[in-house]
Amino acid sequence: MDASVIVVGAGPAGLVLAGELRLAGADVIVLDRLRERTGQSRGIGFTIRTAEILDQRGLLSRFGEIQTGPAGHFGGLPVDLTVLGAPHEAARTVPQSQTEAVLEGWARELGADILRDHEVTGLTEDERGVSVTVRGAERALRARYVVGCDGGRSTVRRLAGFDFPGTPATTELLLADIRGIDLEPKMTADPSAGGLVMVAPLPGGTTRIIAAERGAPPVRRTGPPDFSEVADVYKRLTDTDISTAEPVWVSAFTDTARQAARYRRGRILLAGDAAHVHLPAGGQGMNTSVQDSVNLGWKLGAVVRGTAPDTLLDTYHDERHPVGRKLLSDTRAQSLLILGGEEVAPVREVLGELLEHSQVARHFAARVSGLDIRYDVGGGTNPLLGARLPELSLLRQGQRITSTALLRSGRGILLDLSDNATLRHRADPWTDRVDVVTARVLRTDGEGPHAGTSAALVRPDGHVAWAAPGSLHDLPTALGRWFGPAR
């Protein structure tokens, strides 16, 4: 074997997966067909949950000063994110080029082997592994598993024969990052307007423009549109001439919505845009891709390391496929709200009224921020089960620490909040994979989903797999399910 895992694609999903695999002790090769990173801005922000995940791995500080905000939107309707009380806000102006640079540096530091100018042309799976043919290489590369993180036009998905059902494009949106012109930030998605206009500032004096005329059919393209086409559409919609601006990057995208029927076929798996494509409404695509890889990485690492059975990989599809399905539903709904005509005006009006109610506002805030994701981890009534562990301020051996910092190693954590020796004894056969941490919560208001919780088993992705009060007899079962047989 050349590596335990070969990851195809060095975008955010592939780079995060490479880093997670290295944290889990698996050797990994990343193959990318491009000679170098594109440097294109593409996705330009993080949801609250992605910001939390980056912080869990100590990566958020590597981005330096970033602009964050307390507001989101659903189909152009404002959503107040402060109702969630999360320690992070959504990041709005982080270009994907910076994200990829940070993630690649991290993956290389951990020992990932990233090979550029390596285009995959063939896959052959057998009972021991997968052979990967690379254009121009003298021989195929071998790995026990292959993960396709190679985008919406995924070669891995095509070669491995994954079904990719969904709906074709019905309209096209034009995008341009420009310099040399001052424009006020805005988003116009009112049904009475001629279409969608979005203006957002980016670092370095760059401004992003997205423009789409309502009802504009998709165009079959072999390359990006000319900037003059974007400027013409923008002028028709706003009566403002931007044709003298300097285009930095120009692209077009559609409302195609497709999802792989399965995320795993034997030794080949999909993550990120290779598994799901959709209208990039609300910037959720890259964030979902990163979260796919964080869910998969520790599981695949445990399998190739031999501490967990191969069946653990099935939970990747079971947990992330519903998230992707909801993502497609959300983005299709937002497409109708943003690009629909007068017929959607009543829907926007009703939804706007509903968002004034606190429970509805909180529901949508959690939805667009990624904080509503909950996995089926087994029985129990604790509200933390299956959800991500909210950041807790802890006192451990006289020192303050956060629950987020405890996850930096990428290992599981058994958080003992009541100094329970019996609890710790039951976890002893798994301490080669799970850190047992005795601490107390530095919080006096007694509020939040953690209130009354005396212990929690936290997976490496930050989701709670077991919590007390509850039967201690269930703890070994949970440890075995998520971390493999006892030592």
PDB file of C-alpha atoms in Angstrom, residues 142-400:
ATOM      1  CA  ARG A 142      -2.640   1.634  -3.867  1.00  0.00           C
ATOM      2  CA  ALA A 143      -4.619   2.434  -0.721  1.00  0.00           C
ATOM      3  CA  ARG A 144      -7.022   0.628   1.554  1.00  0.00           C
ATOM      4  CA  TYR A 145      -9.645   3.332   1.025  1.00  0.00           C
ATOM      5  CA  VAL A 146     -10.215   6.197  -1.418  1.00  0.00           C
ATOM      6  CA  VAL A 147     -12.290   9.297  -0.690  1.00  0.00           C
ATOM      7  CA  GLY A 148     -13.512  11.542  -3.493  1.00  0.00           C
ATOM      8  CA  CYS A 149     -13.373  15.190  -2.418  1.00  0.00           C
ATOM      9  CA  ASP A 150     -13.004  16.368  -6.013  1.00  0.00           C
ATOM     10  CA  GLY A 151     -15.985  18.670  -6.381  1.00  0.00           C
ATOM     11  CA  GLY A 152     -19.314  18.751  -8.158  1.00  0.00           C
ATOM     12  CA  ARG A 153     -17.901  17.184 -11.342  1.00  0.00           C
ATOM     13  CA  SER A 154     -16.230  14.452  -9.294  1.00  0.00           C
ATOM     14  CA  THR A 155     -14.120  11.978 -11.257  1.00  0.00           C
ATOM     15  CA  VAL A 156     -14.176   9.544  -8.329  1.00  0.00           C
ATOM     16  CA  ARG A 157     -17.965   9.610  -8.212  1.00  0.00           C
ATOM     17  CA  ARG A 158     -18.178   8.897 -11.942  1.00  0.00           C
ATOM     18  CA  LEU A 159     -15.501   6.193 -12.045  1.00  0.00           C
ATOM     19  CA  ALA A 160     -16.908   4.381  -9.013  1.00  0.00           C
ATOM     20  CA  GLY A 161     -20.459   4.412 -10.394  1.00  0.00           C
ATOM     21  CA  PHE A 162     -22.230   6.353  -7.633  1.00  0.00           C
ATOM     22  CA  ASP A 163     -25.831   7.287  -8.433  1.00  0.00           C
ATOM     23  CA  PHE A 164     -26.262  11.080  -8.390  1.00  0.00           C
ATOM     24  CA  PRO A 165     -29.972  11.852  -8.659  1.00  0.00           C
ATOM     25  CA  GLY A 166     -31.513  15.303  -8.432  1.00  0.00           C
ATOM     26  CA  THR A 167     -32.907  18.185 -10.445  1.00  0.00           C
ATOM     27  CA  PRO A 168     -31.208  19.930 -13.385  1.00  0.00           C
ATOM     28  CA  ALA A 169     -30.493  23.642 -13.618  1.00  0.00           C
ATOM     29  CA  THR A 170     -33.374  26.009 -14.318  1.00  0.00           C
ATOM     30  CA  THR A 171     -31.518  29.329 -14.046  1.00  0.00           C
ATOM     31  CA  GLU A 172     -28.041  30.853 -13.937  1.00  0.00           C
ATOM     32  CA  LEU A 173     -26.376  33.354 -11.617  1.00  0.00           C
ATOM     33  CA  LEU A 174     -23.313  35.405 -12.571  1.00  0.00           C
ATOM     34  CA  LEU A 175     -20.494  36.241 -10.180  1.00  0.00           C
ATOM     35  CA  ALA A 176     -17.545  38.627 -10.334  1.00  0.00           C
ATOM     36  CA  ASP A 177     -14.935  39.742  -7.804  1.00  0.00           C
ATOM     37  CA  ILE A 178     -13.908  43.241  -8.860  1.00  0.00           C
ATOM     38  CA  ARG A 179     -11.584  46.085  -7.860  1.00  0.00           C
ATOM     39  CA  GLY A 180     -11.403  49.787  -8.579  1.00  0.00           C
ATOM     40  CA  ILE A 181     -14.990  50.748  -7.886  1.00  0.00           C
ATOM     41  CA  ASP A 182     -16.878  51.660  -4.711  1.00  0.00           C
ATOM     42  CA  LEU A 183     -20.241  49.988  -4.131  1.00  0.00           C
ATOM     43  CA  GLU A 184     -22.395  49.862  -1.028  1.00  0.00           C
ATOM     44  CA  PRO A 185     -23.020  46.367   0.397  1.00  0.00           C
ATOM     45  CA  LYS A 186     -26.540  45.172  -0.332  1.00  0.00           C
ATOM     46  CA  MET A 187     -28.756  42.246  -1.164  1.00  0.00           C
ATOM     47  CA  THR A 188     -31.857  42.749  -3.276  1.00  0.00           C
ATOM     48  CA  ALA A 189     -34.135  39.739  -3.568  1.00  0.00           C
ATOM     49  CA  ASP A 190     -37.574  41.333  -3.518  1.00  0.00           C
ATOM     50  CA  PRO A 191     -40.041  39.660  -5.908  1.00  0.00           C
ATOM     51  CA  SER A 192     -40.920  43.088  -7.354  1.00  0.00           C
ATOM     52  CA  ALA A 193     -37.318  43.540  -8.520  1.00  0.00           C
ATOM     53  CA  GLY A 194     -35.975  42.183 -11.778  1.00  0.00           C
ATOM     54  CA  GLY A 195     -33.787  39.622 -10.086  1.00  0.00           C
ATOM     55  CA  LEU A 196     -31.084  39.088  -7.470  1.00  0.00           C
ATOM     56  CA  VAL A 197     -28.296  41.540  -6.750  1.00  0.00           C
ATOM     57  CA  MET A 198     -25.732  40.988  -4.003  1.00  0.00           C
ATOM     58  CA  VAL A 199     -22.749  43.196  -3.192  1.00  0.00           C
ATOM     59  CA  ALA A 200     -20.298  42.122  -0.481  1.00  0.00           C
ATOM     60  CA  PRO A 201     -16.878  43.545   0.457  1.00  0.00           C
ATOM     61  CA  LEU A 202     -13.885  41.189   0.513  1.00  0.00           C
ATOM     62  CA  PRO A 203     -10.407  41.757   1.944  1.00  0.00           C
ATOM     63  CA  GLY A 204      -7.843  43.708  -0.050  1.00  0.00           C
ATOM     64  CA  GLY A 205     -10.224  46.195  -1.618  1.00  0.00           C
ATOM     65  CA  THR A 206     -12.116  43.537  -3.585  1.00  0.00           C
ATOM     66  CA  THR A 207     -15.900  43.508  -3.926  1.00  0.00           C
ATOM     67  CA  ARG A 208     -18.035  40.504  -4.807  1.00  0.00           C
ATOM     68  CA  ILE A 209     -20.949  40.953  -7.203  1.00  0.00           C
ATOM     69  CA  ILE A 210     -23.662  38.357  -7.779  1.00  0.00           C
ATOM     70  CA  ALA A 211     -26.363  39.183 -10.310  1.00  0.00           C
ATOM     71  CA  ALA A 212     -29.171  37.099 -11.788  1.00  0.00           C
ATOM     72  CA  GLU A 213     -32.120  38.186 -13.853  1.00  0.00           C
ATOM     73  CA  ARG A 214     -35.316  36.472 -12.846  1.00  0.00           C
ATOM     74  CA  GLY A 215     -36.219  33.725 -15.295  1.00  0.00           C
ATOM     75  CA  ALA A 216     -32.823  33.748 -17.042  1.00  0.00           C
ATOM     76  CA  PRO A 217     -32.283  30.233 -18.471  1.00  0.00           C
ATOM     77  CA  PRO A 218     -29.035  28.373 -17.797  1.00  0.00           C
ATOM     78  CA  VAL A 219     -26.343  28.712 -20.440  1.00  0.00           C
ATOM     79  CA  ARG A 220     -24.232  25.790 -21.594  1.00  0.00           C
ATOM     80  CA  ARG A 221     -20.697  27.073 -21.077  1.00  0.00           C
ATOM     81  CA  THR A 222     -17.218  25.715 -21.720  1.00  0.00           C
ATOM     82  CA  GLY A 223     -15.576  28.416 -19.591  1.00  0.00           C
ATOM     83  CA  PRO A 224     -16.370  31.398 -17.373  1.00  0.00           C
ATOM     84  CA  PRO A 225     -18.495  34.240 -18.732  1.00  0.00           C
ATOM     85  CA  ASP A 226     -16.859  37.449 -19.893  1.00  0.00           C
ATOM     86  CA  PHE A 227     -16.961  40.256 -17.329  1.00  0.00           C
ATOM     87  CA  SER A 228     -18.887  42.431 -19.774  1.00  0.00           C
ATOM     88  CA  GLU A 229     -21.779  39.958 -19.486  1.00  0.00           C
ATOM     89  CA  VAL A 230     -21.839  40.378 -15.707  1.00  0.00           C
ATOM     90  CA  ALA A 231     -21.635  44.163 -16.017  1.00  0.00           C
ATOM     91  CA  ASP A 232     -24.530  44.221 -18.494  1.00  0.00           C
ATOM     92  CA  VAL A 233     -26.800  42.198 -16.201  1.00  0.00           C
ATOM     93  CA  TYR A 234     -25.816  44.321 -13.207  1.00  0.00           C
ATOM     94  CA  LYS A 235     -26.628  47.528 -15.102  1.00  0.00           C
ATOM     95  CA  ARG A 236     -30.025  46.243 -16.214  1.00  0.00           C
ATOM     96  CA  LEU A 237     -30.900  45.343 -12.619  1.00  0.00           C
ATOM     97  CA  THR A 238     -29.458  48.392 -10.824  1.00  0.00           C
ATOM     98  CA  ASP A 239     -28.923  51.070 -13.492  1.00  0.00           C
ATOM     99  CA  THR A 240     -25.312  51.275 -12.274  1.00  0.00           C
ATOM    100  CA  ASP A 241     -22.355  50.897 -14.651  1.00  0.00           C
ATOM    101  CA  ILE A 242     -19.515  48.742 -13.284  1.00  0.00           C
ATOM    102  CA  SER A 243     -17.906  48.000 -16.650  1.00  0.00           C
ATOM    103  CA  THR A 244     -14.796  50.061 -15.788  1.00  0.00           C
ATOM    104  CA  ALA A 245     -13.963  47.893 -12.763  1.00  0.00           C
ATOM    105  CA  GLU A 246     -11.066  45.432 -12.797  1.00  0.00           C
ATOM    106  CA  PRO A 247     -12.339  41.839 -12.747  1.00  0.00           C
ATOM    107  CA  VAL A 248     -10.324  39.568 -10.447  1.00  0.00           C
ATOM    108  CA  TRP A 249     -12.407  36.439 -10.879  1.00  0.00           C
ATOM    109  CA  VAL A 250     -15.535  35.810 -12.956  1.00  0.00           C
ATOM    110  CA  SER A 251     -17.750  32.738 -12.754  1.00  0.00           C
ATOM    111  CA  ALA A 252     -21.289  31.448 -13.204  1.00  0.00           C
ATOM    112  CA  PHE A 253     -23.320  28.924 -11.259  1.00  0.00           C
ATOM    113  CA  THR A 254     -26.778  27.402 -11.411  1.00  0.00           C
ATOM    114  CA  ASP A 255     -29.467  25.986  -9.149  1.00  0.00           C
ATOM    115  CA  THR A 256     -28.717  22.356  -9.993  1.00  0.00           C
ATOM    116  CA  ALA A 257     -29.524  20.190  -6.958  1.00  0.00           C
ATOM    117  CA  ARG A 258     -28.103  16.661  -6.800  1.00  0.00           C
ATOM    118  CA  GLN A 259     -26.995  14.289  -4.054  1.00  0.00           C
ATOM    119  CA  ALA A 260     -25.221  10.950  -4.167  1.00  0.00           C
ATOM    120  CA  ALA A 261     -27.652   8.172  -3.286  1.00  0.00           C
ATOM    121  CA  ARG A 262     -24.980   6.644  -1.044  1.00  0.00           C
ATOM    122  CA  TYR A 263     -21.862   8.276   0.389  1.00  0.00           C
ATOM    123  CA  ARG A 264     -20.052   4.948   0.551  1.00  0.00           C
ATOM    124  CA  ARG A 265     -19.578   2.086  -1.893  1.00  0.00           C
ATOM    125  CA  GLY A 266     -17.249  -0.481  -0.359  1.00  0.00           C
ATOM    126  CA  ARG A 267     -13.802   1.057  -0.020  1.00  0.00           C
ATOM    127  CA  ILE A 268     -14.696   4.256  -1.875  1.00  0.00           C
ATOM    128  CA  LEU A 269     -16.426   7.200  -0.194  1.00  0.00           C
ATOM    129  CA  LEU A 270     -17.520  10.713  -1.174  1.00  0.00           C
ATOM    130  CA  ALA A 271     -17.389  13.961   0.789  1.00  0.00           C
ATOM    131  CA  GLY A 272     -18.118  17.608   0.087  1.00  0.00           C
ATOM    132  CA  ASP A 273     -19.338  18.771  -3.306  1.00  0.00           C
ATOM    133  CA  ALA A 274     -18.565  15.324  -4.732  1.00  0.00           C
ATOM    134  CA  ALA A 275     -21.501  14.123  -2.608  1.00  0.00           C
ATOM    135  CA  HIS A 276     -23.863  17.081  -3.054  1.00  0.00           C
ATOM    136  CA  VAL A 277     -24.237  20.075  -5.383  1.00  0.00           C
ATOM    137  CA  HIS A 278     -26.739  22.907  -4.999  1.00  0.00           C
ATOM    138  CA  LEU A 279     -27.299  26.639  -5.317  1.00  0.00           C
ATOM    139  CA  PRO A 280     -24.738  28.257  -2.959  1.00  0.00           C
ATOM    140  CA  ALA A 281     -27.425  30.181  -1.082  1.00  0.00           C
ATOM    141  CA  GLY A 282     -26.285  31.420   2.294  1.00  0.00           C
ATOM    142  CA  GLY A 283     -22.755  30.116   1.756  1.00  0.00           C
ATOM    143  CA  GLN A 284     -23.598  26.721   3.242  1.00  0.00           C
ATOM    144  CA  GLY A 285     -21.858  24.515   0.679  1.00  0.00           C
ATOM    145  CA  MET A 286     -18.219  24.781   1.768  1.00  0.00           C
ATOM    146  CA  ASN A 287     -19.281  24.645   5.412  1.00  0.00           C
ATOM    147  CA  THR A 288     -21.216  21.414   4.899  1.00  0.00           C
ATOM    148  CA  SER A 289     -18.218  19.996   3.035  1.00  0.00           C
ATOM    149  CA  VAL A 290     -15.871  20.735   5.929  1.00  0.00           C
ATOM    150  CA  GLN A 291     -18.312  19.149   8.359  1.00  0.00           C
ATOM    151  CA  ASP A 292     -18.575  16.034   6.143  1.00  0.00           C
ATOM    152  CA  SER A 293     -14.825  15.563   6.450  1.00  0.00           C
ATOM    153  CA  VAL A 294     -14.753  16.137  10.206  1.00  0.00           C
ATOM    154  CA  ASN A 295     -17.444  13.467  10.609  1.00  0.00           C
ATOM    155  CA  LEU A 296     -15.612  10.991   8.379  1.00  0.00           C
ATOM    156  CA  GLY A 297     -11.974  11.573   9.300  1.00  0.00           C
ATOM    157  CA  TRP A 298     -11.850  10.134  12.824  1.00  0.00           C
ATOM    158  CA  LYS A 299     -14.004   7.182  11.835  1.00  0.00           C
ATOM    159  CA  LEU A 300     -11.887   6.242   8.816  1.00  0.00           C
ATOM    160  CA  GLY A 301      -8.732   6.780  10.862  1.00  0.00           C
ATOM    161  CA  ALA A 302      -9.954   4.383  13.546  1.00  0.00           C
ATOM    162  CA  VAL A 303     -10.825   1.741  10.939  1.00  0.00           C
ATOM    163  CA  VAL A 304      -7.475   1.814   9.138  1.00  0.00           C
ATOM    164  CA  ARG A 305      -5.673   1.914  12.503  1.00  0.00           C
ATOM    165  CA  GLY A 306      -7.528  -1.265  13.484  1.00  0.00           C
ATOM    166  CA  THR A 307      -9.195   0.029  16.648  1.00  0.00           C
ATOM    167  CA  ALA A 308     -12.734   0.083  15.176  1.00  0.00           C
ATOM    168  CA  PRO A 309     -14.603  -2.226  12.781  1.00  0.00           C
ATOM    169  CA  ASP A 310     -15.267  -1.348   9.158  1.00  0.00           C
ATOM    170  CA  THR A 311     -18.981  -0.995   9.963  1.00  0.00           C
ATOM    171  CA  LEU A 312     -18.230   2.313  11.737  1.00  0.00           C
ATOM    172  CA  LEU A 313     -17.904   3.834   8.248  1.00  0.00           C
ATOM    173  CA  ASP A 314     -21.586   3.153   7.594  1.00  0.00           C
ATOM    174  CA  THR A 315     -22.460   5.732  10.248  1.00  0.00           C
ATOM    175  CA  TYR A 316     -20.843   8.378   8.021  1.00  0.00           C
ATOM    176  CA  HIS A 317     -23.569   7.927   5.403  1.00  0.00           C
ATOM    177  CA  ASP A 318     -26.260   7.471   8.047  1.00  0.00           C
ATOM    178  CA  GLU A 319     -25.355  10.770   9.725  1.00  0.00           C
ATOM    179  CA  ARG A 320     -24.296  13.008   6.871  1.00  0.00           C
ATOM    180  CA  HIS A 321     -26.701  12.001   4.094  1.00  0.00           C
ATOM    181  CA  PRO A 322     -29.707  13.486   5.964  1.00  0.00           C
ATOM    182  CA  VAL A 323     -27.698  16.683   6.509  1.00  0.00           C
ATOM    183  CA  GLY A 324     -26.996  16.895   2.790  1.00  0.00           C
ATOM    184  CA  ARG A 325     -30.628  16.170   1.967  1.00  0.00           C
ATOM    185  CA  LYS A 326     -31.753  19.010   4.226  1.00  0.00           C
ATOM    186  CA  LEU A 327     -29.119  21.264   2.655  1.00  0.00           C
ATOM    187  CA  LEU A 328     -30.587  20.669  -0.792  1.00  0.00           C
ATOM    188  CA  SER A 329     -34.092  21.311   0.523  1.00  0.00           C
ATOM    189  CA  ASP A 330     -32.984  24.559   2.182  1.00  0.00           C
ATOM    190  CA  THR A 331     -31.139  25.873  -0.855  1.00  0.00           C
ATOM    191  CA  ARG A 332     -34.004  25.013  -3.205  1.00  0.00           C
ATOM    192  CA  ALA A 333     -36.415  26.832  -0.907  1.00  0.00           C
ATOM    193  CA  GLN A 334     -34.083  29.830  -0.803  1.00  0.00           C
ATOM    194  CA  SER A 335     -33.784  29.770  -4.584  1.00  0.00           C
ATOM    195  CA  LEU A 336     -37.557  30.128  -4.853  1.00  0.00           C
ATOM    196  CA  LEU A 337     -37.609  32.927  -2.278  1.00  0.00           C
ATOM    197  CA  ILE A 338     -34.774  34.829  -3.958  1.00  0.00           C
ATOM    198  CA  LEU A 339     -35.443  34.222  -7.645  1.00  0.00           C
ATOM    199  CA  GLY A 340     -39.201  33.645  -7.660  1.00  0.00           C
ATOM    200  CA  GLY A 341     -41.506  36.334  -8.986  1.00  0.00           C
ATOM    201  CA  GLU A 342     -44.627  37.928  -7.572  1.00  0.00           C
ATOM    202  CA  GLU A 343     -46.091  34.490  -6.924  1.00  0.00           C
ATOM    203  CA  VAL A 344     -43.700  34.000  -3.970  1.00  0.00           C
ATOM    204  CA  ALA A 345     -44.430  37.405  -2.409  1.00  0.00           C
ATOM    205  CA  PRO A 346     -47.128  35.993  -0.085  1.00  0.00           C
ATOM    206  CA  VAL A 347     -44.752  33.248   1.048  1.00  0.00           C
ATOM    207  CA  ARG A 348     -42.034  35.792   1.856  1.00  0.00           C
ATOM    208  CA  GLU A 349     -44.556  37.896   3.757  1.00  0.00           C
ATOM    209  CA  VAL A 350     -45.793  34.965   5.848  1.00  0.00           C
ATOM    210  CA  LEU A 351     -42.271  33.705   6.532  1.00  0.00           C
ATOM    211  CA  GLY A 352     -41.199  37.206   7.544  1.00  0.00           C
ATOM    212  CA  GLU A 353     -44.048  37.361  10.067  1.00  0.00           C
ATOM    213  CA  LEU A 354     -43.130  33.944  11.470  1.00  0.00           C
ATOM    214  CA  LEU A 355     -39.510  35.028  11.944  1.00  0.00           C
ATOM    215  CA  GLU A 356     -40.722  37.666  14.388  1.00  0.00           C
ATOM    216  CA  HIS A 357     -41.657  34.868  16.813  1.00  0.00           C
ATOM    217  CA  SER A 358     -38.781  33.868  19.089  1.00  0.00           C
ATOM    218  CA  GLN A 359     -39.092  30.085  18.639  1.00  0.00           C
ATOM    219  CA  VAL A 360     -39.205  30.380  14.847  1.00  0.00           C
ATOM    220  CA  ALA A 361     -36.319  32.851  14.862  1.00  0.00           C
ATOM    221  CA  ARG A 362     -34.238  30.465  16.964  1.00  0.00           C
ATOM    222  CA  HIS A 363     -35.129  27.516  14.716  1.00  0.00           C
ATOM    223  CA  PHE A 364     -33.960  29.295  11.557  1.00  0.00           C
ATOM    224  CA  ALA A 365     -30.877  30.718  13.272  1.00  0.00           C
ATOM    225  CA  ALA A 366     -29.832  27.207  14.305  1.00  0.00           C
ATOM    226  CA  ARG A 367     -30.633  25.933  10.816  1.00  0.00           C
ATOM    227  CA  VAL A 368     -28.516  28.411   8.858  1.00  0.00           C
ATOM    228  CA  SER A 369     -25.665  28.299  11.380  1.00  0.00           C
ATOM    229  CA  GLY A 370     -25.332  24.500  11.496  1.00  0.00           C
ATOM    230  CA  LEU A 371     -26.023  24.310  15.221  1.00  0.00           C
ATOM    231  CA  ASP A 372     -29.217  22.270  14.787  1.00  0.00           C
ATOM    232  CA  ILE A 373     -27.404  19.156  13.547  1.00  0.00           C
ATOM    233  CA  ARG A 374     -28.086  16.184  15.784  1.00  0.00           C
ATOM    234  CA  TYR A 375     -27.111  12.573  15.116  1.00  0.00           C
ATOM    235  CA  ASP A 376     -28.837   9.393  16.267  1.00  0.00           C
ATOM    236  CA  VAL A 377     -26.340   8.090  18.832  1.00  0.00           C
ATOM    237  CA  GLY A 378     -28.660   5.821  20.781  1.00  0.00           C
ATOM    238  CA  GLY A 379     -31.251   6.043  23.519  1.00  0.00           C
ATOM    239  CA  GLY A 380     -31.491   8.516  26.349  1.00  0.00           C
ATOM    240  CA  THR A 381     -33.272  11.713  27.275  1.00  0.00           C
ATOM    241  CA  ASN A 382     -30.367  14.099  27.863  1.00  0.00           C
ATOM    242  CA  PRO A 383     -30.798  17.060  25.467  1.00  0.00           C
ATOM    243  CA  LEU A 384     -27.096  16.931  24.617  1.00  0.00           C
ATOM    244  CA  LEU A 385     -27.282  13.453  23.059  1.00  0.00           C
ATOM    245  CA  GLY A 386     -26.298  13.587  19.393  1.00  0.00           C
ATOM    246  CA  ALA A 387     -25.852  17.359  19.448  1.00  0.00           C
ATOM    247  CA  ARG A 388     -22.558  19.215  19.413  1.00  0.00           C
ATOM    248  CA  LEU A 389     -21.194  19.975  22.872  1.00  0.00           C
ATOM    249  CA  PRO A 390     -21.578  23.726  23.464  1.00  0.00           C
ATOM    250  CA  GLU A 391     -18.390  25.403  24.616  1.00  0.00           C
ATOM    251  CA  LEU A 392     -17.996  25.063  28.375  1.00  0.00           C
ATOM    252  CA  SER A 393     -15.597  26.955  30.606  1.00  0.00           C
ATOM    253  CA  LEU A 394     -14.003  24.376  32.904  1.00  0.00           C
ATOM    254  CA  LEU A 395     -11.723  24.216  35.922  1.00  0.00           C
ATOM    255  CA  ARG A 396      -9.329  21.272  35.681  1.00  0.00           C
ATOM    256  CA  GLN A 397      -6.633  20.699  38.303  1.00  0.00           C
ATOM    257  CA  GLY A 398      -6.786  24.360  39.264  1.00  0.00           C
ATOM    258  CA  GLN A 399      -6.493  25.612  35.683  1.00  0.00           C
ATOM    259  CA  ARG A 400      -9.150  27.113  33.447  1.00  0.00           C
TER     260      ARG A 400
END
